[in-house]
Structure formats: C-alpha cells, structure tokens
Amino acid sequence: MGSGPSGASMKIVSAVITLLLMVVFLGYMMIWSMTPTNTFYLNWFPDVEKKTSSTYLGEQGSTILIYAFPILFIATIASLYLHLEKKYDHDINTRLFSRMILSKRLAITKGPLGIVTWTELTFLAMFVALLVWSLYSYMHDMFAFAAVEAAQEKFQVWEVKLETAGLSLGLVGNTCLAFLFFPVARGSSVLQYVGLTSEASIKYHIWLGHITMAIFTAHGLFYVTYWSLTHQILQILKWDKFMVSNVAGEIALLAGLVMWATSFGRIRRKIFELFYYSHHLYVVFVIFYVFHVGFAGSCLILPGFYLFLIDRYLRLLQSQQKIRSVAARILPSETVELNFSKSSGLSYAPTSIAFINVPSISRTQWHPFTVTSNSNMDSDKLSVVIKCDGSWSHKLYQILSSPSPTNRLEVSIEGPYGPPSANFMRYEKLVLVSGGSGVTPFISIIREIIFKSNTTGSKTPAIHLICAFKKYANLTMLELLLPVSGTTLDLSRLQLQIEAYITQETEPKTVNQSSIRTILFKPNPSDAPVSAVLGPNSWLWLSVIISSSFIIFLLLTGLLTRFYIFPIDHNTNMKYPMPASSAFGMLFVCVAITIAASAAFLWNKRENAKELNQIRTTDMSTPAPSPASLLYETELESLPHQSLRQATTVQLGRRPNLKSKQFLPPMSEFTNF
C-alpha cells in the first residue's frame, strides 16, 4: 500500500466502500431469502410496485429496482474503487472481502467438486440452504391454496400440488440463474473486487450450471407429467401472448439440456469443440427464457447477464484488433515462445492469462496461455509459451519450425486477465511445484520477485521451485526464468532454489544451440500492440459504461412504455403482447450496451492513437535471447549467472517425492495463486 496522504485516504475509502457494498449486498441477499415468502409476495412487493408503477416503466420498474439496480450499483462502485486502488497502488489484501475470499485453507482435495476451500464450502452450503429454504417456502405457501384451486378447476388436490411443485422448482431455478453468469465475465469488477479471477471462478459457474439445469429439468418434467395426467398435453404447444409461453420454455430447456449434456467431463475433455460450440446455445436459452417468463420476470436474472454482455462485447471489440507479432523463439521438445508488442500503459499481475487466436489455423478457436513476461521488466513486450499438446498447437509449431517459416504471424488477443495483484508477496517462502509446461505460471512469478528484489527495499519470499520434465531438452524452458538481455537486474539477490527432475532419461544430453531459433516477423502498418480495450483507466471507463448504459436502457424503455405500450395496455398486461415487450426489452439492453461501450472504446482508441502509431512505425529490434541458451550439462557449466548455477540441481531418471519433503505444509494449508 502506498504511503503518505494517499495511503491513509485509501484506507478510509476502502473501509467506507466495503461497508457500503456489504450493506447493499446483504440487502440484496435478504431480498432473495424473502422472495419465496408470502410476506414479500403479498405485502412488500405490492407496496413497492404501487410506489414505483408508472407510465414509463410499467410493471418491470419494481423488479428492476429490487433485483437489477443493487448489483449494477455494486459493479459500478467496485469499478471506481479498483480505479483508485490502481492509481494509488493500494494493496488488495487489506480489503475485508479479499482477505476472506483469498483464505485458501482446503476442505476437499478429491471429489466431484474438485479442490474446495473451507470458504468456498461455506458459501456453497449457504447457497444450497437458500435453495432448500426457497423451495420449501414456495411449496408450503402455495399448498395452502391447493384445495381451493382444485375445487375451482375440478382437479384432484394432489394434481394441483404436482403443478405447484413444478412451478416452485421453476421459481427456485431463477435464483440459480441469477448468479450463473457472474463467474464467466472475465473482466468483471465484482470478481476483481473480492480478489477472484474468472479462471478461478469458473468452477462456481460449473456448480451453478449443474444445479440450474437439474432444477429446470425437474421443472419441465413436473409440468409434462401434470399435463399428461390431467389430459392437457396440448399445453406443450401453447404460446400465450399475455401469460407464460410454454413453447418458449421448452425451447430454452432443450438448448440448456444440450449445453448440459456436452459439459460433463468425459465429453468436454475428449470432444472439446463440441462442448465449446454447443455452449453458444446460451443465446437461444436466454432469449427463449425471456419469452417464457416475460421481460419483467427476467429482470430477476438481469444484472448477472447484463454485466456478462458488457464484458462479452468489450472482448469482441478487443479481439477484432490484429496484434503486432514481434518474434517467435523455437525451443526444443516442440515448445514455442511468442513475443508481441505491448502498449507501455498495459500492466498485469503474474499468472495472468491471454487468449490467443491465429486465423491461419482457425478463425474460431481461442486458446488460453499463461503470460510469461513481466509488465514491470518488459514494458513493451508480452510473451507466452506454447507447448505442443493438441492439433492447434502442433499446427502452430509446424508453421514456425518449417525450413522456410512465415515472416508474419497474424494474431488476435483477448486479455490479459489475471489476479488484481501479486498476493504471493505476503509469504515468507514459496514452494512451486510443476510438471512440464506447467512451469509457465511460475516464470511470471519469479520474474516479478526478481524485479521486486532489485527495485524495492522490501523483503521478498524465498522460492523453492520443483519442476519435472520428461526429456532433458525440456530444461531449456528454465531459460525463460532469466531476465531479458540488457537488464541490470541482479539474480544474486533472489533466494532461489531449483530442483529439476528428468523422468524419462538417465543420461545428460547436450542441447544443440542451433536448435534454439529466433524468428523475426515483419511489421505491418495495420497491426497494433496489445493494449487494454479501455486504456490505462479501464476500471474507470467500465464504471462509466455500466452506469451510462443502464441509464440509456431506462430511457429507451421509459419512452417506449410511455408513448407506445401504456396507451394500449394501461399497465393491465392483458392488451399489449408479452413477447413483443420482451423483444423490445432485450433489444434495448443490447442497444444501450453497444452505444455506451462503443463510445468508450472509440474515445480511448482516439486518445491512444498517438502511442499506437509510434509503436507501429518503430522498427522493433531483434528480441535477444535470454543471457544464456542453457546448454545443460551435469554441472550446468554454461549458465552465465553463478547464483542460478548454484541454485539449480538436476535429477535424472527420477520423479520428485513430495511426501518426503519436510518443508511442505500439510495439504490443508496449501495456497493457490
């Protein structure tokens, strides 16, 4: 955390914002816990609806106020805070939310949930309890009227209860759906504020997805069973203009079932393309879900999807730019290091990832790779390391390693995305364990610590790196740990110990230096450096986009309702078709986000044009290899740095026996970065 007045001010700001957002979030969760009760449905909600009902927003005004506004407010304030935190170099670990979320004490290490911490298990248990409570409350309150409804409709009481159970399941499913899209927004200010990344949060999306589809599938089966038993099977074909549209719900459910079926581990791992492309059916799912429940009803799940749409559109804008590829370095054992030009204003934390697209291989495939460069040490370069382990990476390697390699590599990049700060600096010692290309996240960590050890007076953690490789030639990947040529950083200040294990070879082999090649790419005037889609002040601009787009949406909705829908409907919901109002609502959300995000993007593009043109016209010099080419021999005589030579030991024909390492903490105390 920065010192001086700015540091003291950030303490106060952090405390105030944390308190404010906690109050808003707890109020939001209280609303969800009260939603299934008669107190809310018969008393609170009608009172709010009466006070908010107007000729401008109609019935959806109350649901927007209760369910959408709080989360969008949190996202906006969190974006503003992240902007201030970056400006004043505030430490994320001083935040209450972050200290709670970043607590990584493990509760489960094996099982269908994966690796789960006690914090995650606690929140999961609380969420499941909310679902159980909601289902019980809905069914208990509605079952009280089952006998009356059965007499009116001339059905059996159990048949009415069967329909009520189906309806209750659908309402509970809305609770899951409201949170489903939060973890998949890669640039979410909400996730960043609580110290989470999208890749670390994806398991929450998986959990929520399974629960959501299980509940909605049961919801659909209950209704089909009810219609069949009461001789109303033709209800399956009903598309009502003013009430719930059954056909729309069935289409949404079918789209969800396809996504669900292809998301299970065996299919996802073996046929990833099927999983990836089928998941785009979320568009169909959401559209017909809105048609099924109406736009007013869908406002319950609006905030999560709204923030996801903003994030998705900004990613689309960034992905349209062609990136200036500087060079590629071909390492042994089918490993490639790609180097791209980077805007000096782009900063990122270690372990960040970037999504890479190479149109010459596939225009639709995007692959995530760890960024191995350090934004402090490499102000004008972003690097990733790619190990051949699939058809896409093999095609890339073939293009670059051919006798006549291409002189230009057209690439698009999304990101980088990563943690808000390097929270590993708070430890006294880091034990880093990797296998093969899994060493790449640790390269960025070690480079950051090298930088810190040379530029700050603060104590840096000691590092014990245990890495296993199949082949002796793979040891050249450790070359990437060294600072780039021309830097004045001193490795001797780093407390580093490396244990390298070669599992499939028992004799050292000298790596032919000629096998390590550097390929320079020709610059193209149309290419741009990797830069944040909204510039250095991206968090500030994100807050502007969220707030301004929401205002635009409310204005468009208000004008349509006041001057077109209300004169026809007069807030009766029985004259103006619900599918039409739902279509307008979805259209206005997309238009509002497009206008606000495009305006912010174009403004930043114009402001950054001078820097981008300067980088484009600069003839990038050859990125020299690291100070050594690591021609590993038994004693590592070729290493230019005595400290690194002394710190590294190579074990041949062995695997690391982690259980024998006395310095390793118990499994429950491991920390994930």
XYZ file of C-alpha atoms in Angstrom:
673
model
C 0.000 0.000 0.000
C 1.240 3.453 -0.818
C 2.482 5.700 1.948
C 1.569 9.289 2.731
C -1.792 11.012 2.439
C -2.903 8.865 -0.496
C -2.321 5.667 1.502
C -4.218 6.984 4.511
C -7.020 8.198 2.264
C -7.282 4.799 0.599
C -7.698 3.165 3.997
C -10.697 5.376 4.697
C -12.088 4.970 1.175
C -11.624 1.204 1.347
C -13.440 0.983 4.683
C -16.338 3.177 3.524
C -16.777 1.379 0.208
C -16.509 -2.040 1.838
C -19.181 -1.113 4.365
C -21.451 0.359 1.691
C -21.154 -2.614 -0.652
C -21.610 -5.103 2.177
C -24.830 -3.370 3.239
C -26.145 -3.349 -0.348
C -25.157 -6.970 -0.956
C -26.640 -8.208 2.321
C -29.832 -6.334 1.494
C -29.866 -7.956 -1.942
C -29.432 -11.427 -0.447
C -32.129 -10.684 2.133
C -34.492 -9.920 -0.737
C -33.737 -13.314 -2.292
C -34.331 -15.048 1.022
C -37.653 -13.202 1.454
C -38.837 -13.555 -2.167
C -40.442 -17.009 -1.654
C -42.456 -15.859 1.380
C -45.996 -14.507 1.499
C -44.661 -11.545 3.461
C -42.710 -10.438 0.402
C -45.170 -11.542 -2.288
C -48.378 -10.318 -0.654
C -47.119 -7.308 1.312
C -43.676 -5.931 0.449
C -43.670 -6.363 -3.322
C -47.191 -4.972 -3.932
C -46.273 -1.945 -1.821
C -43.084 -1.332 -3.818
C -44.943 -1.973 -7.082
C -47.599 0.545 -6.125
C -44.999 3.228 -5.421
C -42.842 2.513 -8.477
C -45.559 1.735 -11.023
C -45.633 4.496 -13.587
C -46.487 5.181 -17.176
C -42.768 4.991 -18.024
C -41.505 1.644 -16.736
C -44.723 -0.246 -16.034
C -44.618 -3.466 -14.016
C -40.928 -4.049 -14.706
C -39.974 -0.896 -12.811
C -40.308 -2.623 -9.448
C -38.297 -5.724 -10.459
C -35.560 -3.548 -11.977
C -35.349 -1.524 -8.759
C -35.337 -4.549 -6.443
C -33.241 -7.093 -8.353
C -31.185 -5.288 -11.025
C -30.209 -1.939 -9.534
C -28.346 -3.216 -6.400
C -25.909 -5.433 -8.332
C -25.267 -2.864 -11.063
C -24.638 -0.319 -8.301
C -22.144 -2.698 -6.672
C -20.385 -3.293 -10.016
C -20.144 0.451 -10.683
C -18.766 1.335 -7.247
C -16.371 -1.627 -7.346
C -15.035 -0.370 -10.709
C -14.460 3.083 -9.259
C -12.671 1.583 -6.271
C -10.419 -0.579 -8.468
C -9.504 2.542 -10.427
C -8.494 4.335 -7.231
C -6.661 1.260 -5.969
C -4.591 1.088 -9.148
C -3.920 4.832 -9.106
C -2.678 4.854 -5.512
C -1.073 1.393 -5.597
C -3.290 0.146 -2.790
C -2.762 -3.408 -1.541
C -5.707 -5.676 -2.316
C -5.035 -7.831 0.726
C -6.095 -5.020 3.058
C -9.679 -5.412 1.853
C -12.054 -7.379 4.047
C -13.694 -9.174 1.108
C -10.330 -10.159 -0.339
C -8.910 -11.428 2.936
C -11.985 -13.612 3.311
C -12.054 -14.914 -0.268
C -8.283 -15.375 -0.520
C -8.312 -17.645 2.507
C -7.311 -20.890 0.799
C -7.419 -23.441 3.587
C -8.508 -26.614 1.821
C -11.543 -28.627 2.867
C -11.809 -31.072 -0.075
C -8.990 -32.186 -2.385
C -10.704 -35.032 -4.239
C -14.241 -35.497 -5.415
C -16.777 -34.218 -7.957
C -16.448 -30.646 -6.676
C -12.707 -30.572 -7.311
C -10.408 -28.740 -4.913
C -12.567 -26.753 -2.498
C -11.534 -24.441 0.327
C -13.431 -24.039 3.575
C -14.530 -20.564 2.453
C -15.969 -21.946 -0.781
C -17.603 -24.853 1.007
C -19.229 -22.458 3.470
C -20.669 -20.259 0.727
C -21.833 -23.324 -1.221
C -23.619 -24.670 1.853
C -25.266 -21.272 2.415
C -26.425 -21.136 -1.204
C -27.844 -24.663 -1.113
C -29.611 -23.747 2.131
C -31.140 -20.735 0.342
C -32.408 -23.019 -2.438
C -33.868 -25.536 0.016
C -35.498 -22.755 2.007
C -36.939 -21.186 -1.149
C -38.381 -24.470 -2.404
C -39.909 -25.245 0.981
C -41.370 -21.768 1.368
C -42.864 -21.650 -2.146
C -44.460 -25.073 -1.795
C -45.656 -24.527 1.783
C -47.370 -21.233 0.994
C -48.916 -22.367 -2.296
C -50.034 -25.762 -0.987
C -52.265 -23.870 1.455
C -54.457 -22.852 -1.508
C -54.311 -26.233 -3.289
C -57.743 -27.405 -2.096
C -59.430 -24.180 -3.223
C -57.761 -24.321 -6.660
C -58.639 -27.990 -7.047
C -62.299 -27.250 -6.380
C -62.319 -24.369 -8.864
C -60.550 -26.293 -11.632
C -62.232 -29.630 -10.809
C -58.929 -31.449 -10.366
C -57.621 -33.658 -7.620
C -55.772 -31.868 -4.835
C -52.614 -33.932 -5.476
C -52.719 -32.915 -9.136
C -52.786 -29.239 -8.191
C -49.932 -29.851 -5.766
C -47.991 -31.519 -8.586
C -48.364 -28.387 -10.722
C -47.474 -26.213 -7.732
C -44.309 -28.251 -7.142
C -43.335 -27.737 -10.792
C -43.921 -24.000 -10.514
C -41.918 -23.860 -7.278
C -38.978 -25.592 -8.952
C -39.053 -23.048 -11.783
C -39.022 -20.156 -9.323
C -36.113 -21.701 -7.407
C -34.276 -22.163 -10.708
C -34.461 -18.403 -11.187
C -32.337 -17.988 -8.067
C -29.570 -20.138 -9.578
C -29.849 -18.432 -12.952
C -29.475 -15.022 -11.311
C -25.910 -15.924 -10.274
C -24.936 -18.182 -13.201
C -23.247 -15.560 -15.415
C -21.176 -13.741 -12.798
C -18.206 -16.175 -12.838
C -17.800 -16.123 -16.651
C -17.323 -12.352 -17.034
C -13.535 -12.275 -17.496
C -13.161 -8.566 -16.807
C -15.740 -8.368 -14.019
C -15.168 -5.642 -11.441
C -17.245 -7.635 -8.949
C -14.887 -10.626 -9.152
C -11.800 -8.423 -9.076
C -13.072 -6.516 -6.058
C -13.405 -9.670 -3.977
C -10.000 -10.893 -5.181
C -11.199 -13.553 -7.639
C -10.313 -14.202 -11.269
C -12.600 -15.599 -13.942
C -10.455 -18.733 -14.385
C -10.517 -19.383 -10.632
C -14.276 -18.752 -10.557
C -15.218 -20.991 -13.459
C -15.888 -23.883 -11.081
C -18.650 -21.800 -9.490
C -20.235 -21.481 -12.937
C -19.973 -25.262 -13.310
C -21.604 -25.866 -9.931
C -24.379 -23.373 -10.655
C -24.873 -24.771 -14.161
C -25.421 -28.307 -12.903
C -27.795 -27.166 -10.161
C -29.696 -24.851 -12.518
C -30.239 -27.474 -15.203
C -31.185 -30.166 -12.681
C -33.854 -27.875 -11.229
C -35.167 -26.649 -14.599
C -35.263 -30.208 -15.960
C -37.326 -31.281 -12.945
C -39.496 -28.189 -13.502
C -40.207 -29.261 -17.078
C -40.818 -32.916 -16.199
C -43.276 -31.995 -13.442
C -45.330 -29.908 -15.867
C -45.294 -32.519 -18.661
C -46.409 -35.132 -16.117
C -49.143 -32.818 -14.831
C -50.451 -32.056 -18.332
C -50.417 -35.741 -19.226
C -52.313 -36.813 -16.094
C -54.907 -34.050 -16.426
C -55.392 -34.586 -20.190
C -53.903 -31.213 -21.125
C -50.959 -32.473 -23.160
C -51.628 -29.874 -25.860
C -50.402 -27.285 -23.360
C -46.946 -28.257 -24.660
C -47.756 -26.325 -27.855
C -49.114 -23.227 -26.134
C -47.605 -19.834 -26.965
C -49.617 -17.340 -24.947
C -49.438 -13.651 -25.855
C -50.202 -12.420 -22.361
C -49.228 -15.211 -19.973
C -46.432 -17.773 -19.734
C -45.420 -19.238 -23.113
C -44.859 -22.964 -22.739
C -43.212 -23.448 -26.148
C -40.620 -20.789 -25.360
C -39.800 -22.522 -22.086
C -39.429 -25.862 -23.844
C -37.040 -24.404 -26.446
C -34.985 -22.805 -23.681
C -34.918 -26.109 -21.770
C -33.818 -28.072 -24.858
C -30.992 -25.611 -25.503
C -29.973 -25.893 -21.864
C -30.046 -29.693 -21.988
C -27.694 -29.744 -24.986
C -25.255 -27.449 -23.156
C -25.582 -29.528 -20.005
C -25.054 -32.877 -21.743
C -21.892 -31.693 -23.518
C -20.421 -30.071 -20.397
C -19.711 -33.268 -18.472
C -16.038 -34.047 -18.001
C -15.698 -37.002 -20.355
C -17.263 -35.207 -23.305
C -15.633 -31.849 -22.540
C -12.142 -33.364 -22.398
C -12.456 -35.726 -25.377
C -14.548 -33.549 -27.720
C -13.854 -30.028 -26.509
C -15.041 -28.450 -29.768
C -18.487 -29.997 -29.277
C -18.664 -28.589 -25.761
C -17.361 -25.175 -26.853
C -19.659 -24.630 -29.817
C -22.747 -26.094 -28.164
C -22.256 -23.674 -25.273
C -23.086 -20.822 -27.647
C -26.658 -22.032 -27.319
C -26.766 -19.847 -24.214
C -28.024 -17.148 -26.597
C -31.015 -19.315 -27.533
C -31.523 -20.284 -23.904
C -31.637 -16.693 -22.638
C -33.812 -15.348 -25.476
C -36.495 -18.002 -25.066
C -36.248 -17.886 -21.290
C -37.199 -14.195 -21.519
C -40.060 -15.037 -23.876
C -41.142 -17.741 -21.411
C -41.343 -15.595 -18.276
C -41.654 -12.114 -19.813
C -39.118 -9.307 -19.586
C -40.436 -8.132 -16.221
C -39.932 -11.620 -14.788
C -36.485 -11.935 -16.359
C -35.300 -8.787 -14.578
C -34.619 -11.088 -11.625
C -31.671 -12.528 -13.541
C -30.844 -9.348 -15.490
C -27.804 -7.990 -13.556
C -25.553 -11.025 -13.981
C -26.344 -11.359 -17.669
C -26.117 -7.590 -18.153
C -22.560 -7.493 -16.790
C -21.683 -10.563 -18.865
C -22.949 -8.851 -22.041
C -20.829 -5.770 -21.336
C -17.782 -7.955 -20.790
C -18.506 -10.045 -23.903
C -18.923 -7.005 -26.133
C -15.705 -5.412 -24.870
C -13.898 -8.683 -25.530
C -15.328 -8.680 -29.046
C -14.009 -5.174 -29.655
C -10.550 -6.138 -28.435
C -10.469 -9.366 -30.438
C -11.034 -7.502 -33.718
C -7.586 -5.883 -33.491
C -4.660 -7.552 -35.220
C -1.679 -7.666 -32.868
C 1.885 -6.781 -33.777
C 3.802 -10.082 -33.583
C 7.473 -9.300 -32.940
C 9.214 -12.669 -32.857
C 8.950 -16.344 -32.068
C 11.566 -18.436 -30.310
C 11.607 -22.156 -31.115
C 12.724 -24.201 -28.119
C 13.444 -27.944 -28.118
C 10.720 -30.516 -27.495
C 8.151 -28.667 -29.611
C 7.904 -25.566 -27.466
C 7.371 -22.047 -28.826
C 7.711 -18.654 -27.186
C 5.675 -15.938 -28.944
C 6.536 -12.279 -28.381
C 4.091 -9.452 -29.102
C 4.396 -5.709 -28.988
C 2.692 -4.250 -25.906
C 1.477 -0.805 -25.002
C 3.521 0.657 -22.152
C 0.276 1.535 -20.352
C -0.802 -2.110 -20.133
C 0.064 -3.697 -16.799
C -0.877 -7.102 -15.446
C -0.078 -9.276 -12.470
C 1.930 -12.516 -12.614
C -0.015 -15.702 -13.530
C -2.228 -13.694 -15.887
C -3.512 -15.447 -18.994
C -4.200 -14.256 -22.537
C -6.467 -15.844 -25.118
C -4.749 -16.293 -28.486
C -6.356 -16.663 -31.917
C -4.351 -17.426 -35.070
C -6.701 -17.052 -38.078
C -4.375 -19.023 -40.370
C -5.027 -22.065 -38.154
C -8.628 -21.418 -37.105
C -10.698 -18.238 -37.064
C -12.981 -19.532 -34.329
C -10.598 -21.223 -31.875
C -9.274 -19.193 -28.935
C -6.737 -20.807 -26.628
C -5.643 -19.532 -23.186
C -1.946 -19.350 -22.334
C -0.086 -18.061 -19.304
C 1.724 -14.768 -19.861
C 5.369 -15.411 -19.015
C 6.619 -11.850 -19.462
C 6.507 -9.349 -16.627
C 4.873 -5.960 -17.208
C 7.463 -4.273 -14.965
C 10.518 -5.838 -16.583
C 9.136 -5.938 -20.136
C 7.377 -2.628 -20.678
C 6.992 -3.073 -24.443
C 6.664 -6.840 -24.810
C 4.142 -9.542 -23.925
C 5.217 -13.182 -24.187
C 3.501 -16.549 -23.975
C 4.970 -20.056 -24.098
C 3.104 -22.770 -26.015
C 3.907 -26.466 -25.643
C 2.570 -28.732 -28.384
C -0.242 -30.737 -26.852
C -3.033 -30.804 -29.396
C -3.835 -30.281 -33.072
C -3.941 -26.459 -32.844
C -0.560 -26.111 -31.103
C 1.010 -28.691 -33.441
C -0.123 -26.711 -36.491
C 1.356 -23.550 -34.983
C 4.650 -25.314 -34.300
C 4.761 -26.674 -37.853
C 4.220 -23.189 -39.292
C 7.029 -21.681 -37.220
C 9.529 -24.562 -37.277
C 9.428 -25.248 -41.012
C 12.643 -24.670 -43.004
C 11.005 -21.593 -44.540
C 8.915 -20.162 -41.692
C 6.398 -17.401 -42.228
C 7.667 -13.832 -41.930
C 4.370 -12.599 -40.471
C 2.048 -14.206 -37.951
C -1.427 -12.719 -37.826
C -2.730 -12.955 -34.269
C -5.626 -11.614 -32.221
C -5.515 -11.447 -28.429
C -8.072 -11.122 -25.647
C -6.761 -10.061 -22.266
C -4.569 -10.455 -20.407
C -6.757 -11.483 -17.483
C -5.469 -12.281 -14.057
C -5.455 -11.574 -10.362
C -5.698 -7.941 -9.270
C -2.315 -8.063 -7.549
C 0.603 -10.333 -6.686
C -0.726 -11.597 -3.366
C 2.083 -14.175 -3.097
C 4.439 -11.397 -1.970
C 2.985 -11.685 1.536
C 4.557 -15.127 2.101
C 7.982 -15.821 3.565
C 8.579 -18.837 1.339
C 7.006 -20.119 -1.870
C 7.099 -23.796 -2.809
C 6.292 -24.029 -6.521
C 5.628 -27.498 -7.957
C 5.146 -28.012 -11.688
C 5.217 -30.649 -14.379
C 6.238 -29.941 -17.966
C 4.755 -26.741 -19.384
C 3.065 -26.173 -16.029
C 6.174 -24.219 -15.087
C 4.987 -21.230 -17.168
C 2.860 -19.546 -14.451
C 5.866 -19.697 -12.120
C 8.068 -17.939 -14.683
C 6.000 -14.791 -14.322
C 6.018 -15.107 -10.522
C 9.787 -15.499 -10.330
C 10.325 -12.613 -12.754
C 8.130 -10.403 -10.579
C 10.096 -11.345 -7.471
C 13.373 -10.692 -9.332
C 12.080 -7.229 -10.159
C 10.910 -6.588 -6.584
C 14.184 -7.798 -5.102
C 16.118 -5.319 -7.253
C 13.853 -2.282 -7.099
C 12.305 -2.225 -3.618
C 13.733 -2.455 -0.163
C 11.015 -4.835 0.963
C 11.787 -8.435 1.763
C 10.869 -10.904 -0.981
C 9.884 -14.523 -0.356
C 12.342 -17.353 -0.733
C 11.498 -19.627 -3.679
C 11.805 -23.379 -3.944
C 10.928 -24.494 -7.481
C 10.387 -28.211 -8.057
C 9.863 -28.959 -11.741
C 9.593 -32.258 -13.589
C 10.194 -32.750 -17.310
C 10.043 -35.837 -19.493
C 13.060 -35.032 -21.651
C 16.424 -33.419 -20.953
C 15.829 -30.925 -23.746
C 12.834 -29.516 -21.865
C 15.233 -27.933 -19.385
C 15.606 -25.090 -21.876
C 12.240 -23.823 -20.592
C 14.090 -22.697 -17.463
C 15.921 -20.223 -19.684
C 12.778 -18.117 -19.508
C 13.402 -17.514 -15.797
C 16.334 -15.264 -16.640
C 15.854 -11.529 -17.191
C 15.900 -10.320 -20.773
C 19.159 -9.151 -22.263
C 20.151 -5.608 -21.375
C 18.539 -5.503 -17.949
C 20.550 -4.585 -14.878
C 18.675 -6.881 -12.537
C 20.829 -8.987 -10.239
C 19.765 -12.598 -9.738
C 22.024 -12.979 -6.724
C 19.520 -11.006 -4.671
C 16.912 -13.693 -5.258
C 16.583 -16.525 -2.731
C 16.032 -19.223 -5.349
C 16.433 -22.987 -5.197
C 15.544 -25.127 -8.226
C 15.159 -28.895 -8.317
C 14.700 -30.169 -11.878
C 13.715 -33.814 -12.438
C 14.076 -35.623 -15.779
C 11.705 -38.568 -15.610
C 12.329 -40.447 -18.884
C 16.081 -40.078 -19.407
C 19.010 -41.186 -17.275
C 21.882 -39.559 -19.161
C 22.501 -35.825 -19.671
C 22.293 -34.665 -23.269
C 23.821 -31.510 -24.643
C 21.232 -29.329 -26.349
C 22.357 -28.158 -29.763
C 22.304 -24.361 -29.642
C 21.322 -24.223 -33.306
C 18.067 -25.951 -32.417
C 17.011 -22.850 -30.467
C 15.931 -20.446 -33.199
C 14.548 -16.929 -33.141
C 12.212 -15.902 -35.961
C 11.584 -12.223 -36.604
C 8.248 -11.135 -38.027
C 7.848 -8.285 -40.465
C 5.881 -5.321 -39.073
C 2.552 -4.473 -40.646
C 1.155 -0.917 -40.510
C -2.300 -2.232 -39.637
C -1.108 -4.161 -36.589
C -1.462 -2.744 -33.087
C 0.289 -3.533 -29.802
C -1.524 -5.468 -27.108
C -3.390 -2.899 -25.036
C -6.288 -2.712 -22.622
C -9.501 -2.321 -24.568
C -10.364 0.764 -22.476
C -6.841 2.068 -21.967
C -4.942 2.553 -18.688
C -8.105 3.837 -16.962
C -10.113 0.756 -17.893
C -11.801 0.380 -14.489
C -12.960 3.991 -14.551
C -14.329 3.539 -18.045
C -16.044 0.308 -17.052
C -17.929 2.148 -14.306
C -18.968 4.747 -16.895
C -20.160 2.036 -19.289
C -22.192 0.191 -16.643
C -23.896 3.321 -15.322
C -24.420 5.120 -18.633
C -25.686 2.043 -20.485
C -28.177 1.362 -17.687
C -29.408 4.956 -17.919
C -29.767 4.623 -21.701
C -31.698 1.390 -21.223
C -34.070 3.042 -18.737
C -34.596 5.999 -21.093
C -35.376 3.780 -24.082
C -37.687 1.580 -22.019
C -39.420 4.610 -20.497
C -40.024 6.290 -23.847
C -41.407 3.114 -25.416
C -43.649 2.380 -22.438
C -44.921 5.940 -22.021
C -45.692 6.727 -25.640
C -46.437 3.334 -27.175
C -47.170 0.482 -24.747
C -49.029 2.360 -21.997
C -51.613 3.974 -24.334
C -52.538 0.445 -25.444
C -52.088 -1.527 -22.241
C -52.585 0.951 -19.353
C -50.466 -1.369 -17.158
C -53.032 -4.169 -17.342
C -50.609 -6.612 -19.044
C -53.552 -8.033 -20.951
C -53.615 -5.950 -24.129
C -50.045 -5.477 -25.299
C -48.408 -8.818 -26.247
C -45.814 -10.012 -23.758
C -43.485 -11.465 -26.449
C -43.321 -8.036 -28.128
C -42.478 -6.228 -24.882
C -39.881 -8.935 -24.113
C -38.283 -8.489 -27.535
C -38.114 -4.712 -27.043
C -36.574 -5.191 -23.592
C -33.819 -7.471 -24.916
C -33.209 -5.138 -27.863
C -32.867 -2.110 -25.601
C -30.378 -3.906 -23.342
C -28.205 -4.731 -26.361
C -28.548 -1.253 -27.887
C -27.723 0.505 -24.600
C -24.621 -1.618 -24.015
C -23.487 -1.239 -27.628
C -23.834 2.557 -27.556
C -22.062 3.057 -24.221
C -19.271 0.511 -24.761
C -18.615 1.562 -28.367
C -18.415 5.230 -27.401
C -15.937 4.465 -24.601
C -13.884 2.217 -26.873
C -13.706 4.766 -29.708
C -12.811 7.577 -27.288
C -9.946 5.530 -25.847
C -8.848 4.467 -29.307
C -8.584 8.095 -30.352
C -6.737 9.071 -27.174
C -4.243 6.233 -27.603
C -3.760 6.704 -31.359
C -0.527 8.663 -30.943
C 1.147 5.956 -28.880
C -0.130 3.192 -31.148
C 1.161 4.927 -34.278
C 4.548 5.436 -32.649
C 4.794 1.733 -31.842
C 3.605 0.719 -35.305
C 6.242 2.830 -37.062
C 9.084 1.726 -34.779
C 11.300 -0.929 -36.261
C 11.381 -3.408 -33.435
C 14.858 -4.763 -32.882
C 15.518 -8.452 -32.531
C 14.472 -9.603 -29.076
C 17.727 -11.105 -27.972
C 17.516 -14.446 -26.277
C 17.985 -14.558 -22.576
C 21.629 -14.257 -21.484
C 22.178 -17.958 -21.922
C 20.902 -20.779 -24.052
C 21.079 -23.258 -21.203
C 23.235 -25.921 -22.785
C 22.643 -28.093 -19.771
C 25.380 -30.412 -18.713
C 25.647 -32.228 -15.423
C 27.233 -29.301 -13.604
C 25.315 -26.595 -15.526
C 28.636 -25.025 -16.591
C 27.018 -22.976 -19.379
C 24.910 -20.796 -17.098
C 26.231 -17.216 -17.067
C 24.935 -16.434 -13.597
C 26.781 -18.076 -10.750
C 23.737 -17.678 -8.466
C 21.453 -19.586 -10.803
C 24.062 -22.312 -11.370
C 24.415 -22.806 -7.647
C 20.662 -22.741 -7.131
C 19.857 -25.460 -9.684
C 20.212 -29.215 -9.346
C 19.174 -31.769 -11.952
C 17.958 -35.258 -11.027
C 17.956 -37.810 -13.889
C 15.582 -40.739 -14.200
C 13.656 -39.744 -11.086
C 10.363 -38.224 -10.055
C 10.019 -35.764 -7.163
C 8.850 -37.443 -3.981
C 6.830 -34.622 -2.479
C 5.778 -36.649 0.538
C 9.361 -36.784 1.717
C 9.775 -33.031 1.592
C 9.728 -31.854 5.183
C 9.349 -28.217 4.149
C 5.949 -28.807 2.547
C 2.973 -27.799 4.727
C 0.023 -30.107 5.239
C -2.320 -30.328 2.273
C -4.908 -28.245 4.125
C -2.502 -25.311 4.231
C -1.602 -25.124 0.529
C -2.276 -21.800 -1.114
C -3.487 -21.389 -4.694
C -2.366 -18.275 -6.537
